[in-house]
């Protein structure tokens, strides 16, 4: 069953498009990781999914029904979805009162409120802190209390913005455990943003990639926004942070370009290959995963790119994750989209 | 010096002996100031809150008007309200002039801008994320607004205490609209002005001491509130 | 540097002293509001300056405060109208001598409709009794001024057990003790459409001397008990050596001289004589 369906959703802040999603479907009961560098629109997307900020343009469907961005309707929707911020805000009262807050808003009776809140604090291991002033907790403790506070609302969907970005290892382990449990044992849909691929792999069944506000997600990871210029030696398209790639086209201006993963070729840094010398970029290998009989490589040359290697190619390349490689992108690999 | 010391000793004796006339004056002052502060708060706190959180046309103009009204001298307010409440004025038929109600009306006009602007400042300091947090936890618009107000509570309380301190110490409005009627609208400040005029000092000094004590209590309360407020941020 | 500073200080002191230098014969007089508000002093003091070269600086307040100024040595001479307190002032040694100067009279001002019916009262005490009986609003200065003192005497003469405690709060919602000046009391009485005991001068100023109309009229006048004698008392230099007794006494002597008495008698306000020479 579809949980969220987004169509042509755009978010514009001060004239700048920070989110531009043509289509995105998320299923109920799933666990999703939103991946992407800082400023790629993860938080903006989470605010849309939490019904906290209406998109500038486009349609959002939730549980098959079109979302109407009116105050009254939104309150009902928000009571099914809770967002836990990266730096959660604690109301200046006790931890227990903070955890009870959502239930109080829903008109739950005081004894029941207290019981649920105590259970939720127990689950995140913060029972001992119940009577402490919540606004004086450390970062990790705050995060755990915020999760308990969100859980207490008994939501259908829980959204997390970088849940472990600002906590130490010990707290991170606790938070990971709680999130996994929420999803697997209680069937709550989980969507969280992170910049840690490992965390995404551990906790999420599916990954959604965001780059500069656009989806570059499964299958379309190498879809990039670019600027095309006509120069003496031919067209050049610039992507990301000043990465120039040759391209065969007579267009110029803004566009989107798709880089075919199988035409990206990688060489060791010291190979001194003549092919690599003229059109080479240097990139860092971020990740290597097996995809059937092929090896998928995530390499960062200023923009993250996916390359597909055969097992043989991978073996001859002989690099580890974290090492530098020379990256050759054939002009044939680039294809203008839209 | 001897003269001042003697006046103070007499004044302390008067305070100690629970002089009914003196205490009635203190009662009138507290009563009038209390109600004008309550009414100004009921009107001013939501007003300041709305200005802080809502975007609307003419918002800047409203803020400018409130800031201008902060500097309004009490006698100007007294004069305008007098013109309305006087027998010849628009509201003359209500017979409000020279009653405690008239003082309260004037004093509400005096401190409403104070309460509103200080509430506005206190609420503006509260991060927008407090409202979002309340909303995502299921608060409706009103509940979320209350959550923000709750976070701003120390700032708002400080505004209310400051407003009370202002009305209890003002004289222009109490004299012009209350008329300094003995046993009815005579407040601490108007009584002190009268006693000075009569060349009598004991009652004036006694009232001055009480006023000083009230101001001290208000300021200590304000310090406590602000101290607490400060440690939260 | 030090020299510069001391020069500057000298210059500032000199500037501050300039007005005093320009008019070295100056006395300070504390008086009641009625003498100044009636315009008498504006008429009389220039004549005195012409005759003697002495300038009189005037501070006007209630009789109580004016006498207080004399007792504290804040004035060289007092010019007030409350004979019993003036006598006490002299008896206690604060003043050298009380000179009879002049008298004016009090009037009962009230609404033209005269709800208490005091117009034809045989005496002022009877008028007061009728006001109390009718419960018509009555405004008292309540500020220990000479006028207030006279009002209290008149209430005592009625034999009514009237105390100041009568107020809107405890049932007697017709007697308002407002603790303010004569002008404020007249305005207050007009607001309440009530009666007030006023000196004639201030009443005339309010009735004819201002742009807005004044609704109240004189409803009772003429009783001997409404006579209001003014006295002038130089402050005793034995109590306060710094007072300018010679100049102050010169002013007192001038007031009771034939010339001074004539000036007082010739003063008119809105076509009516206000003060009657009374020197003995």
JSON list of C-alpha atoms in Angstrom, two decimals, chain B residues 24-148:
[
{"chain": "B", "resi": 24, "resn": "UNK", "atom": "CA", "xyz": [-6.56, 52.78, 52.73]},
{"chain": "B", "resi": 25, "resn": "UNK", "atom": "CA", "xyz": [-4.49, 54.91, 50.38]},
{"chain": "B", "resi": 26, "resn": "UNK", "atom": "CA", "xyz": [-2.08, 52.00, 49.88]},
{"chain": "B", "resi": 27, "resn": "UNK", "atom": "CA", "xyz": [-5.08, 49.73, 49.25]},
{"chain": "B", "resi": 28, "resn": "UNK", "atom": "CA", "xyz": [-6.52, 52.07, 46.61]},
{"chain": "B", "resi": 29, "resn": "UNK", "atom": "CA", "xyz": [-3.15, 52.24, 44.87]},
{"chain": "B", "resi": 30, "resn": "UNK", "atom": "CA", "xyz": [-2.69, 48.49, 44.83]},
{"chain": "B", "resi": 31, "resn": "UNK", "atom": "CA", "xyz": [-6.30, 47.87, 43.78]},
{"chain": "B", "resi": 32, "resn": "UNK", "atom": "CA", "xyz": [-6.17, 50.29, 40.87]},
{"chain": "B", "resi": 33, "resn": "UNK", "atom": "CA", "xyz": [-2.71, 49.20, 39.71]},
{"chain": "B", "resi": 34, "resn": "UNK", "atom": "CA", "xyz": [-3.61, 45.53, 40.02]},
{"chain": "B", "resi": 35, "resn": "UNK", "atom": "CA", "xyz": [-6.69, 45.81, 37.85]},
{"chain": "B", "resi": 36, "resn": "UNK", "atom": "CA", "xyz": [-5.11, 48.05, 35.24]},
{"chain": "B", "resi": 37, "resn": "UNK", "atom": "CA", "xyz": [-2.22, 45.60, 34.99]},
{"chain": "B", "resi": 38, "resn": "UNK", "atom": "CA", "xyz": [-4.57, 42.62, 34.68]},
{"chain": "B", "resi": 39, "resn": "UNK", "atom": "CA", "xyz": [-6.67, 44.28, 31.99]},
{"chain": "B", "resi": 40, "resn": "UNK", "atom": "CA", "xyz": [-3.63, 45.55, 30.08]},
{"chain": "B", "resi": 41, "resn": "UNK", "atom": "CA", "xyz": [-2.18, 42.03, 30.24]},
{"chain": "B", "resi": 42, "resn": "UNK", "atom": "CA", "xyz": [-5.37, 40.37, 29.01]},
{"chain": "B", "resi": 43, "resn": "UNK", "atom": "CA", "xyz": [-5.34, 42.71, 26.02]},
{"chain": "B", "resi": 44, "resn": "UNK", "atom": "CA", "xyz": [-1.63, 43.29, 25.57]},
{"chain": "B", "resi": 45, "resn": "UNK", "atom": "CA", "xyz": [-0.19, 39.78, 25.85]},
{"chain": "B", "resi": 46, "resn": "UNK", "atom": "CA", "xyz": [-2.29, 38.31, 23.00]},
{"chain": "B", "resi": 47, "resn": "UNK", "atom": "CA", "xyz": [-1.73, 41.48, 20.98]},
{"chain": "B", "resi": 48, "resn": "UNK", "atom": "CA", "xyz": [2.04, 41.29, 21.37]},
{"chain": "B", "resi": 49, "resn": "UNK", "atom": "CA", "xyz": [1.88, 37.58, 20.65]},
{"chain": "B", "resi": 50, "resn": "UNK", "atom": "CA", "xyz": [-0.05, 38.07, 17.41]},
{"chain": "B", "resi": 51, "resn": "UNK", "atom": "CA", "xyz": [2.31, 40.80, 16.25]},
{"chain": "B", "resi": 52, "resn": "UNK", "atom": "CA", "xyz": [5.26, 38.52, 16.94]},
{"chain": "B", "resi": 53, "resn": "UNK", "atom": "CA", "xyz": [4.00, 35.44, 15.11]},
{"chain": "B", "resi": 54, "resn": "UNK", "atom": "CA", "xyz": [1.68, 36.71, 12.36]},
{"chain": "B", "resi": 55, "resn": "UNK", "atom": "CA", "xyz": [2.61, 38.44, 9.15]},
{"chain": "B", "resi": 56, "resn": "UNK", "atom": "CA", "xyz": [0.05, 41.01, 8.10]},
{"chain": "B", "resi": 57, "resn": "UNK", "atom": "CA", "xyz": [-0.21, 44.25, 6.23]},
{"chain": "B", "resi": 58, "resn": "UNK", "atom": "CA", "xyz": [0.64, 47.28, 8.31]},
{"chain": "B", "resi": 59, "resn": "UNK", "atom": "CA", "xyz": [2.58, 45.27, 10.88]},
{"chain": "B", "resi": 60, "resn": "UNK", "atom": "CA", "xyz": [5.42, 47.77, 10.82]},
{"chain": "B", "resi": 61, "resn": "UNK", "atom": "CA", "xyz": [2.99, 50.63, 11.29]},
{"chain": "B", "resi": 62, "resn": "UNK", "atom": "CA", "xyz": [1.47, 48.90, 14.33]},
{"chain": "B", "resi": 63, "resn": "UNK", "atom": "CA", "xyz": [4.93, 48.39, 15.85]},
{"chain": "B", "resi": 64, "resn": "UNK", "atom": "CA", "xyz": [5.83, 52.02, 15.22]},
{"chain": "B", "resi": 65, "resn": "UNK", "atom": "CA", "xyz": [2.60, 53.19, 16.85]},
{"chain": "B", "resi": 66, "resn": "UNK", "atom": "CA", "xyz": [3.21, 51.00, 19.89]},
{"chain": "B", "resi": 67, "resn": "UNK", "atom": "CA", "xyz": [6.79, 52.23, 20.21]},
{"chain": "B", "resi": 68, "resn": "UNK", "atom": "CA", "xyz": [5.59, 55.81, 20.01]},
{"chain": "B", "resi": 69, "resn": "UNK", "atom": "CA", "xyz": [3.00, 55.14, 22.69]},
{"chain": "B", "resi": 70, "resn": "UNK", "atom": "CA", "xyz": [5.75, 53.82, 24.97]},
{"chain": "B", "resi": 71, "resn": "UNK", "atom": "CA", "xyz": [6.98, 57.37, 25.32]},
{"chain": "B", "resi": 72, "resn": "UNK", "atom": "CA", "xyz": [3.57, 58.92, 25.91]},
{"chain": "B", "resi": 73, "resn": "UNK", "atom": "CA", "xyz": [3.66, 61.06, 29.08]},
{"chain": "B", "resi": 74, "resn": "UNK", "atom": "CA", "xyz": [1.03, 60.23, 31.66]},
{"chain": "B", "resi": 75, "resn": "UNK", "atom": "CA", "xyz": [-0.38, 63.75, 31.62]},
{"chain": "B", "resi": 76, "resn": "UNK", "atom": "CA", "xyz": [-1.06, 63.50, 27.89]},
{"chain": "B", "resi": 77, "resn": "UNK", "atom": "CA", "xyz": [-3.02, 60.30, 28.43]},
{"chain": "B", "resi": 78, "resn": "UNK", "atom": "CA", "xyz": [-4.75, 61.91, 31.40]},
{"chain": "B", "resi": 79, "resn": "UNK", "atom": "CA", "xyz": [-5.75, 64.89, 29.30]},
{"chain": "B", "resi": 80, "resn": "UNK", "atom": "CA", "xyz": [-7.14, 62.82, 26.42]},
{"chain": "B", "resi": 81, "resn": "UNK", "atom": "CA", "xyz": [-9.08, 60.44, 28.61]},
{"chain": "B", "resi": 82, "resn": "UNK", "atom": "CA", "xyz": [-10.34, 63.41, 30.62]},
{"chain": "B", "resi": 83, "resn": "UNK", "atom": "CA", "xyz": [-11.68, 64.95, 27.42]},
{"chain": "B", "resi": 84, "resn": "UNK", "atom": "CA", "xyz": [-13.63, 61.75, 26.75]},
{"chain": "B", "resi": 85, "resn": "UNK", "atom": "CA", "xyz": [-14.93, 61.16, 30.26]},
{"chain": "B", "resi": 86, "resn": "UNK", "atom": "CA", "xyz": [-15.70, 64.75, 31.20]},
{"chain": "B", "resi": 87, "resn": "UNK", "atom": "CA", "xyz": [-19.32, 65.76, 31.46]},
{"chain": "B", "resi": 88, "resn": "UNK", "atom": "CA", "xyz": [-18.88, 67.63, 28.19]},
{"chain": "B", "resi": 89, "resn": "UNK", "atom": "CA", "xyz": [-17.09, 64.67, 26.56]},
{"chain": "B", "resi": 90, "resn": "UNK", "atom": "CA", "xyz": [-18.37, 61.80, 24.45]},
{"chain": "B", "resi": 91, "resn": "UNK", "atom": "CA", "xyz": [-18.58, 59.36, 27.35]},
{"chain": "B", "resi": 92, "resn": "UNK", "atom": "CA", "xyz": [-19.58, 61.92, 29.96]},
{"chain": "B", "resi": 93, "resn": "UNK", "atom": "CA", "xyz": [-22.98, 60.33, 30.53]},
{"chain": "B", "resi": 94, "resn": "UNK", "atom": "CA", "xyz": [-21.31, 57.25, 32.02]},
{"chain": "B", "resi": 95, "resn": "UNK", "atom": "CA", "xyz": [-20.20, 59.29, 35.00]},
{"chain": "B", "resi": 96, "resn": "UNK", "atom": "CA", "xyz": [-16.79, 57.63, 35.10]},
{"chain": "B", "resi": 97, "resn": "UNK", "atom": "CA", "xyz": [-14.64, 60.69, 35.72]},
{"chain": "B", "resi": 98, "resn": "UNK", "atom": "CA", "xyz": [-13.15, 60.92, 39.22]},
{"chain": "B", "resi": 99, "resn": "UNK", "atom": "CA", "xyz": [-13.68, 57.23, 39.96]},
{"chain": "B", "resi": 100, "resn": "UNK", "atom": "CA", "xyz": [-11.14, 54.40, 40.28]},
{"chain": "B", "resi": 101, "resn": "UNK", "atom": "CA", "xyz": [-12.49, 53.08, 36.96]},
{"chain": "B", "resi": 102, "resn": "UNK", "atom": "CA", "xyz": [-11.31, 56.26, 35.23]},
{"chain": "B", "resi": 103, "resn": "UNK", "atom": "CA", "xyz": [-7.81, 55.78, 36.65]},
{"chain": "B", "resi": 104, "resn": "UNK", "atom": "CA", "xyz": [-7.83, 52.17, 35.48]},
{"chain": "B", "resi": 105, "resn": "UNK", "atom": "CA", "xyz": [-8.86, 53.22, 31.95]},
{"chain": "B", "resi": 106, "resn": "UNK", "atom": "CA", "xyz": [-6.04, 55.74, 31.74]},
{"chain": "B", "resi": 107, "resn": "UNK", "atom": "CA", "xyz": [-3.47, 53.38, 33.20]},
{"chain": "B", "resi": 108, "resn": "UNK", "atom": "CA", "xyz": [-4.47, 50.57, 30.85]},
{"chain": "B", "resi": 109, "resn": "UNK", "atom": "CA", "xyz": [-3.81, 52.94, 27.94]},
{"chain": "B", "resi": 110, "resn": "UNK", "atom": "CA", "xyz": [-0.48, 53.81, 29.55]},
{"chain": "B", "resi": 111, "resn": "UNK", "atom": "CA", "xyz": [0.85, 50.27, 29.94]},
{"chain": "B", "resi": 112, "resn": "UNK", "atom": "CA", "xyz": [-0.89, 48.39, 27.14]},
{"chain": "B", "resi": 113, "resn": "UNK", "atom": "CA", "xyz": [1.90, 49.36, 24.71]},
{"chain": "B", "resi": 114, "resn": "UNK", "atom": "CA", "xyz": [4.48, 48.27, 27.28]},
{"chain": "B", "resi": 115, "resn": "UNK", "atom": "CA", "xyz": [2.94, 44.86, 27.80]},
{"chain": "B", "resi": 116, "resn": "UNK", "atom": "CA", "xyz": [2.39, 44.38, 24.06]},
{"chain": "B", "resi": 117, "resn": "UNK", "atom": "CA", "xyz": [5.88, 45.38, 22.92]},
{"chain": "B", "resi": 118, "resn": "UNK", "atom": "CA", "xyz": [7.67, 43.46, 25.66]},
{"chain": "B", "resi": 119, "resn": "UNK", "atom": "CA", "xyz": [5.53, 40.38, 24.98]},
{"chain": "B", "resi": 120, "resn": "UNK", "atom": "CA", "xyz": [6.34, 40.76, 21.30]},
{"chain": "B", "resi": 121, "resn": "UNK", "atom": "CA", "xyz": [10.05, 40.90, 22.07]},
{"chain": "B", "resi": 122, "resn": "UNK", "atom": "CA", "xyz": [9.85, 37.90, 24.40]},
{"chain": "B", "resi": 123, "resn": "UNK", "atom": "CA", "xyz": [7.92, 35.78, 21.87]},
{"chain": "B", "resi": 124, "resn": "UNK", "atom": "CA", "xyz": [10.17, 36.81, 18.99]},
{"chain": "B", "resi": 125, "resn": "UNK", "atom": "CA", "xyz": [13.13, 35.45, 20.90]},
{"chain": "B", "resi": 126, "resn": "UNK", "atom": "CA", "xyz": [11.52, 32.00, 20.94]},
{"chain": "B", "resi": 127, "resn": "UNK", "atom": "CA", "xyz": [12.73, 29.90, 18.05]},
{"chain": "B", "resi": 128, "resn": "UNK", "atom": "CA", "xyz": [10.30, 29.00, 15.27]},
{"chain": "B", "resi": 129, "resn": "UNK", "atom": "CA", "xyz": [11.32, 25.37, 15.91]},
{"chain": "B", "resi": 130, "resn": "UNK", "atom": "CA", "xyz": [9.33, 25.34, 19.16]},
{"chain": "B", "resi": 131, "resn": "UNK", "atom": "CA", "xyz": [6.16, 25.80, 17.19]},
{"chain": "B", "resi": 132, "resn": "UNK", "atom": "CA", "xyz": [7.15, 23.13, 14.65]},
{"chain": "B", "resi": 133, "resn": "UNK", "atom": "CA", "xyz": [7.99, 20.71, 17.44]},
{"chain": "B", "resi": 134, "resn": "UNK", "atom": "CA", "xyz": [4.59, 21.26, 19.03]},
{"chain": "B", "resi": 135, "resn": "UNK", "atom": "CA", "xyz": [2.88, 20.82, 15.66]},
{"chain": "B", "resi": 136, "resn": "UNK", "atom": "CA", "xyz": [4.63, 17.59, 14.76]},
{"chain": "B", "resi": 137, "resn": "UNK", "atom": "CA", "xyz": [3.70, 16.23, 18.18]},
{"chain": "B", "resi": 138, "resn": "UNK", "atom": "CA", "xyz": [0.06, 16.82, 17.24]},
{"chain": "B", "resi": 139, "resn": "UNK", "atom": "CA", "xyz": [-0.67, 20.31, 18.56]},
{"chain": "B", "resi": 140, "resn": "UNK", "atom": "CA", "xyz": [-3.28, 22.30, 16.67]},
{"chain": "B", "resi": 141, "resn": "UNK", "atom": "CA", "xyz": [-2.71, 25.97, 15.87]},
{"chain": "B", "resi": 142, "resn": "UNK", "atom": "CA", "xyz": [-3.90, 27.19, 19.28]},
{"chain": "B", "resi": 143, "resn": "UNK", "atom": "CA", "xyz": [-2.03, 24.52, 21.23]},
{"chain": "B", "resi": 144, "resn": "UNK", "atom": "CA", "xyz": [1.17, 25.29, 19.31]},
{"chain": "B", "resi": 145, "resn": "UNK", "atom": "CA", "xyz": [0.75, 28.99, 20.04]},
{"chain": "B", "resi": 146, "resn": "UNK", "atom": "CA", "xyz": [0.31, 28.19, 23.73]},
{"chain": "B", "resi": 147, "resn": "UNK", "atom": "CA", "xyz": [3.49, 26.10, 23.67]},
{"chain": "B", "resi": 148, "resn": "UNK", "atom": "CA", "xyz": [5.40, 29.08, 22.28]}
]
